[in-house]
Coordinates of C-alpha atoms in Angstrom, one line a residue:
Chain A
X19 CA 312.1 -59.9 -231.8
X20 CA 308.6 -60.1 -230.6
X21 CA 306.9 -63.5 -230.2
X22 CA 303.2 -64.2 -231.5
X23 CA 302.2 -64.4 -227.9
X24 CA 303.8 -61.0 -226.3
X25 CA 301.8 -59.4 -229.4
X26 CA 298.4 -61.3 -228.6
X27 CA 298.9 -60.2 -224.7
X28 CA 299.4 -56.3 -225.6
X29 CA 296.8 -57.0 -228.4
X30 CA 294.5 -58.1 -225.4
X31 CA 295.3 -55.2 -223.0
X32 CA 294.8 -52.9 -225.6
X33 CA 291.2 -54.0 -226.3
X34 CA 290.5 -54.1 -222.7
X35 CA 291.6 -50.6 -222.1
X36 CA 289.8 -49.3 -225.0
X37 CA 286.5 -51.1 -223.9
X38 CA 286.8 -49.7 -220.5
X39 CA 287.2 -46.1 -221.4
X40 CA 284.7 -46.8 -223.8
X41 CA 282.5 -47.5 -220.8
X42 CA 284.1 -44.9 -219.0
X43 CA 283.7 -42.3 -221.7
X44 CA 279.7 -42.5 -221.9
X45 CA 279.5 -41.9 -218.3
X46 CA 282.1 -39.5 -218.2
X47 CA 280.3 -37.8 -221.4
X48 CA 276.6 -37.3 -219.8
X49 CA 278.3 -36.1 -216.3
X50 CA 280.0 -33.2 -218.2
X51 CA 277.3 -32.8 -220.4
X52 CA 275.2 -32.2 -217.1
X53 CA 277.7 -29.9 -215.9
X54 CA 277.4 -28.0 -219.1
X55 CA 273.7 -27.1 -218.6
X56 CA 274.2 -26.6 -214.6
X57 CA 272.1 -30.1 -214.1
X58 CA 273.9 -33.2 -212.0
X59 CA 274.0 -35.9 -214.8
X60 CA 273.6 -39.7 -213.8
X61 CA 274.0 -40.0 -210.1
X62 CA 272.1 -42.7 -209.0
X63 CA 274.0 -46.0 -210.1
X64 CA 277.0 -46.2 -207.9
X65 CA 279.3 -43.3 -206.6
X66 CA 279.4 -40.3 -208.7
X67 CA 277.4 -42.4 -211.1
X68 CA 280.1 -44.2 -212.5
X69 CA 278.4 -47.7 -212.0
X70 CA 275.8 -46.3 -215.2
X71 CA 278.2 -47.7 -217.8
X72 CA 277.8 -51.2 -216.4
X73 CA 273.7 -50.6 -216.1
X74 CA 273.5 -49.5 -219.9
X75 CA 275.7 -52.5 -220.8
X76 CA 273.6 -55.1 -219.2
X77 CA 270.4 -53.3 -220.5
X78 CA 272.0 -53.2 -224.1
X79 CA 272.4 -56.7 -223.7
X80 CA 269.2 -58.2 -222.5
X81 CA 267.6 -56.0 -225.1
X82 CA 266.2 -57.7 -227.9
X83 CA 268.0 -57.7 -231.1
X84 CA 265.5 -56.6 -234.1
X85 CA 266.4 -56.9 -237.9
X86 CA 263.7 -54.6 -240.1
X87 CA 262.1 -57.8 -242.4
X88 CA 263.1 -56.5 -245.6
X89 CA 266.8 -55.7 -244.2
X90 CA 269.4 -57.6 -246.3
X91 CA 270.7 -60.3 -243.3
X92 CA 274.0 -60.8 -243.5
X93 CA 275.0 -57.1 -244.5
X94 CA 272.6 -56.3 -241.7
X95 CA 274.6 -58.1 -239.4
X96 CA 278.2 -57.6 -240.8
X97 CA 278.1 -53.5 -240.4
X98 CA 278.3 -53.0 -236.9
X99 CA 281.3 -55.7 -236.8
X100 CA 282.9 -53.9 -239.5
X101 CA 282.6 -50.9 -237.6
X102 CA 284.1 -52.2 -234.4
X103 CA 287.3 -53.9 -236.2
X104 CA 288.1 -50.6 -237.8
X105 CA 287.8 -48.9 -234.9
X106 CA 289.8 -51.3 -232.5
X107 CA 292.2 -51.9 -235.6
X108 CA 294.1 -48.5 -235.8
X109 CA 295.2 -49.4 -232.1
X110 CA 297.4 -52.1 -234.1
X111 CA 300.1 -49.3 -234.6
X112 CA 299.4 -46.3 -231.9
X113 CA 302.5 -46.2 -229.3
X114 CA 301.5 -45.0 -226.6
X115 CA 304.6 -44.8 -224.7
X116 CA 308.6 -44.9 -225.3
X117 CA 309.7 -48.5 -225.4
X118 CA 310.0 -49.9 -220.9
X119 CA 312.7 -52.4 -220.1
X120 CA 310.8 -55.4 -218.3
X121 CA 313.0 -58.4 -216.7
X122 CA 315.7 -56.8 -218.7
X123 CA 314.6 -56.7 -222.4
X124 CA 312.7 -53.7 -224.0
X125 CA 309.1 -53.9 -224.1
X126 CA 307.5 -51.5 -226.7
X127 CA 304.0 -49.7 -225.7
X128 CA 302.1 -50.9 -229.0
X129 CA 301.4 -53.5 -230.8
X130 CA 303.8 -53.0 -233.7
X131 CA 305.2 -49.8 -234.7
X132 CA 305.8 -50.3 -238.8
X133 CA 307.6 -48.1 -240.6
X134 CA 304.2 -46.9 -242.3
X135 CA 302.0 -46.5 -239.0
X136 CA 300.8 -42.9 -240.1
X137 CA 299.7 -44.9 -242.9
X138 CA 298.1 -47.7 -241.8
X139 CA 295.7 -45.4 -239.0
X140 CA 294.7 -43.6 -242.4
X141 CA 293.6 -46.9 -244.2
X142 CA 291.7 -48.2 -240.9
X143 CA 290.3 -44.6 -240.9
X144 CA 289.0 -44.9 -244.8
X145 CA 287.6 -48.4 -243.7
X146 CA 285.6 -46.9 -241.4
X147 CA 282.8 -45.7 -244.0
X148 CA 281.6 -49.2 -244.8
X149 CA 280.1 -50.0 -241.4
X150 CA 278.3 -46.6 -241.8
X151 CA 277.6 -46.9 -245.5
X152 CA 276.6 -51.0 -245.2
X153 CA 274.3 -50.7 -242.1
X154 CA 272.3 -47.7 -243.5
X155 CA 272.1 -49.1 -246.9
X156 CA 271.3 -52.8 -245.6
X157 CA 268.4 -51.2 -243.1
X158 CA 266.1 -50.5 -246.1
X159 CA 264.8 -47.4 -244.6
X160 CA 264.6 -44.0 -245.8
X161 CA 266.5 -42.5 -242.9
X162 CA 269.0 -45.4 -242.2
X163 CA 269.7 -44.8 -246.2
X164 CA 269.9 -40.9 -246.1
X165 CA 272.2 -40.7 -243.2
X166 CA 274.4 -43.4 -244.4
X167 CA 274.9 -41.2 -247.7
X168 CA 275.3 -38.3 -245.9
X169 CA 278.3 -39.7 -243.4
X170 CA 279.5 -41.6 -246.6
X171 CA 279.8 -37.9 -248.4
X172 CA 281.5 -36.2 -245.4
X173 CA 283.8 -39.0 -244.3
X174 CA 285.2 -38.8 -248.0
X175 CA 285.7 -35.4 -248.3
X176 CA 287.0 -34.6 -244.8
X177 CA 289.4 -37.3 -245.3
X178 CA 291.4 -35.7 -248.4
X179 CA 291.9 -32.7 -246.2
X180 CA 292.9 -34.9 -243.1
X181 CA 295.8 -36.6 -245.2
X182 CA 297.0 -33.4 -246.7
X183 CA 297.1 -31.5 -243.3
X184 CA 299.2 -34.6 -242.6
X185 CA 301.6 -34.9 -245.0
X186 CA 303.0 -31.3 -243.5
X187 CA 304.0 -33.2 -240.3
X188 CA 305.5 -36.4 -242.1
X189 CA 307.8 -34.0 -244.0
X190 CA 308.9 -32.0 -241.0
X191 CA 309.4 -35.6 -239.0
X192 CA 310.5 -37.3 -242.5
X193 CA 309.1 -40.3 -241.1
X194 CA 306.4 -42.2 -241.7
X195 CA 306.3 -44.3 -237.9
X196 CA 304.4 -42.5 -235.6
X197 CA 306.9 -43.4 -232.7
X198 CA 310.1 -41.3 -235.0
X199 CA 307.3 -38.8 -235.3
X200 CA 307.0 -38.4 -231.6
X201 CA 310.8 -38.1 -231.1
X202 CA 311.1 -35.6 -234.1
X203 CA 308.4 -33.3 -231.3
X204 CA 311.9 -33.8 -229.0
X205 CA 312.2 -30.2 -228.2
X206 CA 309.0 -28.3 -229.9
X207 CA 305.5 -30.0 -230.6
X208 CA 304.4 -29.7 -234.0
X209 CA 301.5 -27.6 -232.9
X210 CA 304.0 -24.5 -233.2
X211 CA 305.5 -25.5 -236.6
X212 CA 302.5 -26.6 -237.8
X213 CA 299.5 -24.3 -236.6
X214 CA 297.4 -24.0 -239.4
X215 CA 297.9 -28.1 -240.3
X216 CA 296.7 -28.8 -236.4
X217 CA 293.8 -26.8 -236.7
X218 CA 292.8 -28.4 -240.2
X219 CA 293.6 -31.7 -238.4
X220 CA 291.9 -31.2 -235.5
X221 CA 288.6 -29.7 -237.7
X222 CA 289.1 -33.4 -239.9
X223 CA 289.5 -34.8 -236.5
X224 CA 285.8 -34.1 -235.5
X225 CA 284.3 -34.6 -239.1
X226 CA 285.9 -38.1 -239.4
X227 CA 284.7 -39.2 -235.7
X228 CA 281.4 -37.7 -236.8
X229 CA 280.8 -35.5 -233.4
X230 CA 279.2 -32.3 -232.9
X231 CA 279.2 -30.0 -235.3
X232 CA 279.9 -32.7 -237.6
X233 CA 277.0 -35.4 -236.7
X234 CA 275.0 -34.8 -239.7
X235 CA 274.7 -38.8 -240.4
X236 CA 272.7 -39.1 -237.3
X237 CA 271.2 -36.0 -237.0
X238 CA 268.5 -36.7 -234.4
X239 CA 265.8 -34.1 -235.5
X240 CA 266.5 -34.5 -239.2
X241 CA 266.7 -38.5 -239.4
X242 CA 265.6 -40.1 -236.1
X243 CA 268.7 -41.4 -235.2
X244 CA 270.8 -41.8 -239.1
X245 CA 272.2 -45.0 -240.4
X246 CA 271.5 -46.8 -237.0
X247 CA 267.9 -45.9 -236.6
X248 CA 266.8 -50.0 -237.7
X249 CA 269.7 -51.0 -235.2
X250 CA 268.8 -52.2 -231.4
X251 CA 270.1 -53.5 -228.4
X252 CA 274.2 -54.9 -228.8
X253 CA 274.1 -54.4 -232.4
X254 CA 273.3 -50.4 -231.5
X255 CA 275.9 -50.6 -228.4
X256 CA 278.4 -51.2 -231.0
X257 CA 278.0 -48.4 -233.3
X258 CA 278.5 -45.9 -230.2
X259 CA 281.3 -48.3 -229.2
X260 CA 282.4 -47.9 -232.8
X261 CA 282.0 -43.6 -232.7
X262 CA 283.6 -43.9 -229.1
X263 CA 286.9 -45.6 -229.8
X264 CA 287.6 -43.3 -233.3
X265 CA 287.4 -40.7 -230.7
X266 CA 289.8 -41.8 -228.9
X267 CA 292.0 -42.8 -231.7
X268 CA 291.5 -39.4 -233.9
X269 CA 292.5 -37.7 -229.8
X270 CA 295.4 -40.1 -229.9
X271 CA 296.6 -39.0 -233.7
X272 CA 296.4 -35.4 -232.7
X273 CA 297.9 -36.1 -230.0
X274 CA 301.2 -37.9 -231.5
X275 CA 301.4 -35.9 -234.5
X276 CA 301.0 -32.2 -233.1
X277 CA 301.2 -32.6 -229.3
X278 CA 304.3 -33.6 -229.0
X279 CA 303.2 -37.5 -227.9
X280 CA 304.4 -38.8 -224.7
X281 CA 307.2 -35.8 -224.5
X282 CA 306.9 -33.7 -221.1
X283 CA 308.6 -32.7 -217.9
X284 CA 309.9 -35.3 -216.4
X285 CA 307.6 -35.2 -212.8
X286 CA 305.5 -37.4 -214.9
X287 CA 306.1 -40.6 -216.6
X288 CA 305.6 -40.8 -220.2
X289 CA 302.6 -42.9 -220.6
X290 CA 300.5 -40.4 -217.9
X291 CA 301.7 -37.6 -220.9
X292 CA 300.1 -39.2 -223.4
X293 CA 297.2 -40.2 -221.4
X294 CA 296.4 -36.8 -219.7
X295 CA 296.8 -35.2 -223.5
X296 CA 294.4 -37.7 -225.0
X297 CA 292.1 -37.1 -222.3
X298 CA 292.6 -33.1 -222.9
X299 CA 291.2 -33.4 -225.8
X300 CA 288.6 -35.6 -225.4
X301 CA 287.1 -32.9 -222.7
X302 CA 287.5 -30.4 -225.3
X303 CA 285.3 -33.2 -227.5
X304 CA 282.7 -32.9 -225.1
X305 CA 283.1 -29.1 -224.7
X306 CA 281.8 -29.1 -228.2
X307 CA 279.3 -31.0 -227.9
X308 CA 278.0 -28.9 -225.5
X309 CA 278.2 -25.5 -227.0
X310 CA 278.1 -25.9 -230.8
X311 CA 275.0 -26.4 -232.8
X312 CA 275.1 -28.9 -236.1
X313 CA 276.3 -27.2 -239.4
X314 CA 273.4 -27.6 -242.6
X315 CA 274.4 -30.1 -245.1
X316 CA 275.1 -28.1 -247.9
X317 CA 277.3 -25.5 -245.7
X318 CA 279.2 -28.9 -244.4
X319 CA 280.4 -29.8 -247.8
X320 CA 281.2 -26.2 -249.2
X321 CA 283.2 -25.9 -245.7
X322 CA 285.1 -28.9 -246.6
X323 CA 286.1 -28.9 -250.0
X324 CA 286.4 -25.2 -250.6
X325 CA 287.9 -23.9 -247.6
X326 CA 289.5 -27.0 -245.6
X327 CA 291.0 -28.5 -248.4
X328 CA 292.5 -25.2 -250.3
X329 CA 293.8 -24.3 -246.9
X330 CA 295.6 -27.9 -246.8
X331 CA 296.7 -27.5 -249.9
X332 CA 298.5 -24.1 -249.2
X333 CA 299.9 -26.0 -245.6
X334 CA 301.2 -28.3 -247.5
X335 CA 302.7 -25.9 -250.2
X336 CA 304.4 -23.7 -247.5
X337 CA 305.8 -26.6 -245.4
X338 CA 307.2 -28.3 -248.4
X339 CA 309.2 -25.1 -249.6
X340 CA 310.1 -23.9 -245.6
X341 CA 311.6 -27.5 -245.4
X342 CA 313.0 -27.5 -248.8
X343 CA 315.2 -24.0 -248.0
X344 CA 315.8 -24.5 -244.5
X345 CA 317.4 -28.8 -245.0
Chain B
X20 CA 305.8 -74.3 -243.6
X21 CA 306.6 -71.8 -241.9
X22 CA 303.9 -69.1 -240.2
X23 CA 304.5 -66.5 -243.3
X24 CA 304.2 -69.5 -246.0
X25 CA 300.6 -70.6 -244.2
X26 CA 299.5 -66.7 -243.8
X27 CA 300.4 -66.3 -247.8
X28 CA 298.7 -69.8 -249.0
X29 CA 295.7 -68.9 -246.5
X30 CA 295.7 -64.7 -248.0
X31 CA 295.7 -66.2 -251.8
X32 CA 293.4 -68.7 -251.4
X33 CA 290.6 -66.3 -249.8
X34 CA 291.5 -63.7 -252.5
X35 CA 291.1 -65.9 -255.5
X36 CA 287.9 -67.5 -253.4
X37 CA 286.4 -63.9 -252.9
X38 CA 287.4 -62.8 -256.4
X39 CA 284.9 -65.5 -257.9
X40 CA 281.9 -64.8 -255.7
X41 CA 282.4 -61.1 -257.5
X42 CA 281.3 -62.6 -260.7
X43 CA 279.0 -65.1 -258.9
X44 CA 276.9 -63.2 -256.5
X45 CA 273.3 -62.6 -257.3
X46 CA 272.8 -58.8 -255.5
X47 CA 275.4 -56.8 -256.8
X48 CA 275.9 -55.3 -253.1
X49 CA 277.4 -58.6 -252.4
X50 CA 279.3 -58.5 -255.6
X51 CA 280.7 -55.0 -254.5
X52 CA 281.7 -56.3 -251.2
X53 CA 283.2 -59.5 -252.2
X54 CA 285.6 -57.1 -254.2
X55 CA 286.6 -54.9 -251.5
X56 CA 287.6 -58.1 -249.6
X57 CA 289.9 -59.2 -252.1
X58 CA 291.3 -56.1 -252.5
X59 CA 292.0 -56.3 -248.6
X60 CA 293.1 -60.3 -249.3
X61 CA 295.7 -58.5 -252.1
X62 CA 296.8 -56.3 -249.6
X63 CA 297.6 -58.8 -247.1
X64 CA 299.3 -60.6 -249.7
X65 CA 301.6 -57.8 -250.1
X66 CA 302.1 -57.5 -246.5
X67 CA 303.7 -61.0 -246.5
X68 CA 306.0 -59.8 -248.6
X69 CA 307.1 -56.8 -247.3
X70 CA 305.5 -54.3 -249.1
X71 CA 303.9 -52.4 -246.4
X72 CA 303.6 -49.4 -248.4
X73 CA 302.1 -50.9 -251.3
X74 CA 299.6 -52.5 -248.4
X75 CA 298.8 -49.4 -247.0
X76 CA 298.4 -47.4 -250.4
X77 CA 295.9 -50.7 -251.5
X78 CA 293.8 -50.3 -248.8
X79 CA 293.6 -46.6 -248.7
X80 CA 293.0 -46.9 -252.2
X81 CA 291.1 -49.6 -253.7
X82 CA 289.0 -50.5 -250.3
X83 CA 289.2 -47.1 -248.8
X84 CA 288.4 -44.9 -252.2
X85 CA 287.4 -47.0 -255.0
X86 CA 284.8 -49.9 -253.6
X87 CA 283.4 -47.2 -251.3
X88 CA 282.6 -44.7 -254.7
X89 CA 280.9 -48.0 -256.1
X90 CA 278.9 -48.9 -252.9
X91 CA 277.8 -45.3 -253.2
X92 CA 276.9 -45.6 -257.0
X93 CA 274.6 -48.9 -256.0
X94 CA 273.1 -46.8 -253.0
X95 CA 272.4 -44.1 -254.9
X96 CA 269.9 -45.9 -257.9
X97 CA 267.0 -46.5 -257.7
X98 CA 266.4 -49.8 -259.6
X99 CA 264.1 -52.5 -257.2
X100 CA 266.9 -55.2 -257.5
X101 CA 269.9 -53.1 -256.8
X102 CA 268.3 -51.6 -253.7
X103 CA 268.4 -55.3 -251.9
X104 CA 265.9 -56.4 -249.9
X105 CA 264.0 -59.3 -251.2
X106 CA 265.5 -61.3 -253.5
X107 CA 266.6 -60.7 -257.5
X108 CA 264.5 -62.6 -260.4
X109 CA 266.1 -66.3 -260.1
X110 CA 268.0 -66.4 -263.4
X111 CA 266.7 -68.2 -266.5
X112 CA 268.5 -70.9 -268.2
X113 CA 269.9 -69.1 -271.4
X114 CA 269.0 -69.9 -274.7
X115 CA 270.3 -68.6 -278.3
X116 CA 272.9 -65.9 -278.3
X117 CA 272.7 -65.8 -274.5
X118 CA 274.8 -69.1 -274.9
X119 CA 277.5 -67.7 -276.5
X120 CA 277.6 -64.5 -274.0
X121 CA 277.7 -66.4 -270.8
X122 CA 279.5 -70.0 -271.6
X123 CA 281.3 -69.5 -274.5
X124 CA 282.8 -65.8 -274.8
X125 CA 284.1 -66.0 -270.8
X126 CA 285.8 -69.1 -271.5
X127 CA 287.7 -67.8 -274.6
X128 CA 288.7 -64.8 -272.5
X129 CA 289.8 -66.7 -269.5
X130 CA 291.8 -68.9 -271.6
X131 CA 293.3 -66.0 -273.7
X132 CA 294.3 -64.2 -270.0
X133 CA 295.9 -67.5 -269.1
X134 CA 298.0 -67.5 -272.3
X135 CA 299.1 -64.0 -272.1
X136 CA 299.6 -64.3 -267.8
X137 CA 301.8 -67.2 -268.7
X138 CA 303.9 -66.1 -271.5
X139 CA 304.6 -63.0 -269.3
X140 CA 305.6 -65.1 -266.1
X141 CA 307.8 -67.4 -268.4
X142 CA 309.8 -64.6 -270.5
X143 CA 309.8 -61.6 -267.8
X144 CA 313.3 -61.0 -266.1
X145 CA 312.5 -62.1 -262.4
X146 CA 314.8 -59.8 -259.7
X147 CA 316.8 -61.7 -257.2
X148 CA 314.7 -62.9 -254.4
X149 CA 317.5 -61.7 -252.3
X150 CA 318.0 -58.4 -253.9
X151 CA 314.6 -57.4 -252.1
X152 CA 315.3 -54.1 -250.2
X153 CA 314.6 -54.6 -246.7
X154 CA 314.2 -51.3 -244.2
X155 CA 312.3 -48.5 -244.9
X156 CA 310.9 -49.2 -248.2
X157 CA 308.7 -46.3 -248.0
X158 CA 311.7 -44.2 -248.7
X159 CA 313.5 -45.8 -251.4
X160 CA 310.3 -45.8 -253.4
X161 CA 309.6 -42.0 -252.6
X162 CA 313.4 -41.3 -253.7
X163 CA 312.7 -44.2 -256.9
X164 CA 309.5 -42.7 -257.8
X165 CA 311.3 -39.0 -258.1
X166 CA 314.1 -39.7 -259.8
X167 CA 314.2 -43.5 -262.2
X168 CA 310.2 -42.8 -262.7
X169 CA 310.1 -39.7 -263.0
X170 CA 308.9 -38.9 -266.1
X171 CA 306.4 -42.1 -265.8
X172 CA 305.0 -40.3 -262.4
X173 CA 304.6 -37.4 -263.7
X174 CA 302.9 -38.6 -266.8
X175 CA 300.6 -40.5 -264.6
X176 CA 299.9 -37.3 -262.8
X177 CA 298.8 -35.2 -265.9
X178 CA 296.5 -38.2 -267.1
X179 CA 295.0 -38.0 -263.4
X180 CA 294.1 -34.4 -264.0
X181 CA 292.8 -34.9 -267.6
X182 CA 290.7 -37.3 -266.2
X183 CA 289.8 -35.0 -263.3
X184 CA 289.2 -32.0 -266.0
X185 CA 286.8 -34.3 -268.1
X186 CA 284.5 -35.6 -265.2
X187 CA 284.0 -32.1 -263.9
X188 CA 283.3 -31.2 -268.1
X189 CA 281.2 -34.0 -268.2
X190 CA 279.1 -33.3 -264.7
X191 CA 278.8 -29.9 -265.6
X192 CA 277.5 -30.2 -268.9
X193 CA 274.9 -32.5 -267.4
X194 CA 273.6 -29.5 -264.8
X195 CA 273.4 -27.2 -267.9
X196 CA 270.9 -29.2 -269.6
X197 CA 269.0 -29.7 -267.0
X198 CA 269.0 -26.3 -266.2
X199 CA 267.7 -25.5 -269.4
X200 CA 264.4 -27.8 -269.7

């Protein structure tokens, strides 16, 4: 069995790694995006401009932190730290890795693996609308409120879909834990079983972490900046921490649940698997970002619950009677 | 004590704690956030006992679904004193028939949920501590839920889409009259 303290040390390294690639992501992010539209990006801070992370941090932080007078204080200030604990939270159950022998005795590569993981990334996921919903409503502004109700709206509806695309995998796997998920992916990644769930996954994927096409709650020519447009300084730094990390943990779903996890030749170790297929498709993140315009609010909706969530429905359908006739 | 004992004692105690600033908050923003936390106090209450799924299916549920619906109710109106900001009218000290609604009547139904809370602890067959499944619960209750409850499950499933089928009814009939003048 684990003891309290080997959990608070992976606990700990998993928080630093996050933060760093959070770091590392905006960089990486505005380098690509540069790319994109044949222009050099950041360049000036360090080599390659990968010292710009550490220049917007310190600037975040010496920035001063405003609260609009007729914001309500406390909710005010309890949003963006709701938003960072759901983010960092899932992490609780994500393996990244097969369980390494160190000194002898096995070390697993997450924090805990319950038997309900799937489950429990789903609930942190469902969380995540209060920091959204709470910092926009607590802002007493017009656009704070509107894009709070807006990402409220589409986080709801995109998550019914997200959890029915789901379900097809759990069945095939018959497992809840996301590390007997993985080793169901033994010989063939889900992706192949599953095509149509992956894709509605994936589509989820992007509405829940509230990127390009889906970033109607802070759409910037629409409603300033959304439900952070009263937020400055740390307080802002932690929303985009916030968006960053659920990026990296929706990557890291898709990853387990169609990808096939931390299966793959053997030239590689397991852990650079799942990294280099997290990191896959967190380019293809940024790919979007830089080649798909934002859908209209009305079209978002329709999209969601009368074509994403059918389609689900008819996944789920299919791969419940396949599984039923072929067991 | 052991670690789970203190977790437990410390879960309850924030739960019950949280579950009275719900009646006692002044904006009812707080009031709807105070309840999300104790459903999320209730669901680490279950966790101590092993009932991950039950956990998970609380949070997803009544923090995830139902308190966010509500948060969106209060951010949708449009009343001065729901939409935060300054503070609510301080509250009056009741007189007449407001006596009888705030002391009097809560008291009575406190007491009356004590009694019946009570007489259920005392005369309901308690399982066997020890009989407690341990393992994958999420299975046994998928396989209980299918075949023991069936008939309960799926019962709970039609009244689901009843109520499903009369919100839409209701909705639309709403758009219609608007519609019309």
């Amino acid at each position: 069995m684990d003891t309290v303290g080997l959990i608070l040390i992976r606990g700990a390294i998993v928080i630093v790694v996050l933060l760093t690639a959070f770091a590392m992501m905006t960089v990486i992010e505005r380098k690509m995006l540069g790319y994109f539209q044949l222009r050099l990006g950041p360049n000036r801070t360090g080599p390659w401009g990968l010292l710009q992370a550490v220049a917007d941090g310190v600037k975040f932080i010496v920035k001063e932190d405003i609260i609009p007078r007729d914001a309500d204080r406390l909710v005010f200030r309890l949003a963006p730290i709701i938003s960072v604990f759901t983010a960092l939270a899932a992490w609780s159950v994500i393996p990244v890795g097969p369980p390494i022998e160190v000194g002898g005795r096995p070390v697993p590569l997450s924090i805990a693996d319950p038997p309900g993981g799937v489950l429990v990334v789903l609930a942190f996921g469902a969380l995540s609308v209060y920091g959204v919903s709470l910092a926009g409503w607590a802002s007493q502004s017009k656009y704070a409120l509107l894009g709070s109700l807006r990402a409220s709206a589409q986080l709801i509806s995109y998550e019914l879909s997200m959890g029915l695309s789901l379900l097809g995998v759990i069945m095939l796997a018959g497992s809840l834990r996301l590390g007997d998920i993985v080793a169901a992916q033994d010989r063939l990644p889900f992706l192949f079983l599953q095509p149509l769930g992956f894709i509605i996954f994936f589509i989820s994927a992007v509405a829940e972490a509230s990127r390009i096409p889906f970033d109607l709650p802070e759409a910037e020519t629409e409603l300033v900046a959304g439900y952070h447009t009263e937020y400055s300084g740390m307080r802002y730094a932690m929303f985009a921490m916030a968006e960053y990390i659920h990026m990296i943990t929706v990557s890291s779903m898709v990853t387990l649940l169609y990808l096939g996890g931390w299966n793959g030749p053997a030239f590689l170790p397991p852990v650079a698997w799942f990294g280099l297929k997290v990191a896959l498709l967190l380019f293809v993140f940024i790919w979007m970002r830089a080649s798909l315009p934002r859908f209209r609010y009305d079209r978002l909706m329709d999209f969601g619950w009368k074509v994403m969530l059918p389609l689900a429905i008819v996944n789920l359908l299919v791969t419940a009677v396949a599984a039923a006739l072929w067991a | 004590m052991d670690l789970s004992r203190v977790t437990f004692l410390t879960l309850a105690a924030l739960a019950t704690v949280s579950a009275f600033r719900v009646v006692t908050a002044s904006k009812i923003m707080h009031a709807a956030l105070w309840l999300g936390f104790t459903f999320l106090m209730v669901a680490g209450v279950f966790l101590t006992m092993g009932a991950e799924f039950l956990a998970a299916a609380q949070v997803l549920i009544y923090v995830g679904a139902v308190t966010t619906i509500i948060l969106f109710g209060i951010m949708l109106s449009e009343a001065a004193e729901v939409r935060g900001g300054r503070d609510p009218v301080a509250p009056t000290t009741p007189k007449g028939p407001a006596i009888i609604r705030r002391f009097i009547l809560p008291i009575v139904a406190t007491l009356a949920f004590a009694a019946i809370m009570i007489f259920v602890y005392s005369q309901a067959p308690w399982p066997d501590a020890s009989a407690a499944p341990a393992g994958d619960t999420v299975r046994l209750l998928g396989s209980a839920l299918f075949t023991d409850y069936v008939v309960p499950f799926e019962l709970a499933a039609v009244l689901l889409l009843v109520a499903l089928v009369g919100a839409i009814a209701i909705a639309v009939r709403d758009d219609h009259k608007e519609e019309q003048g």
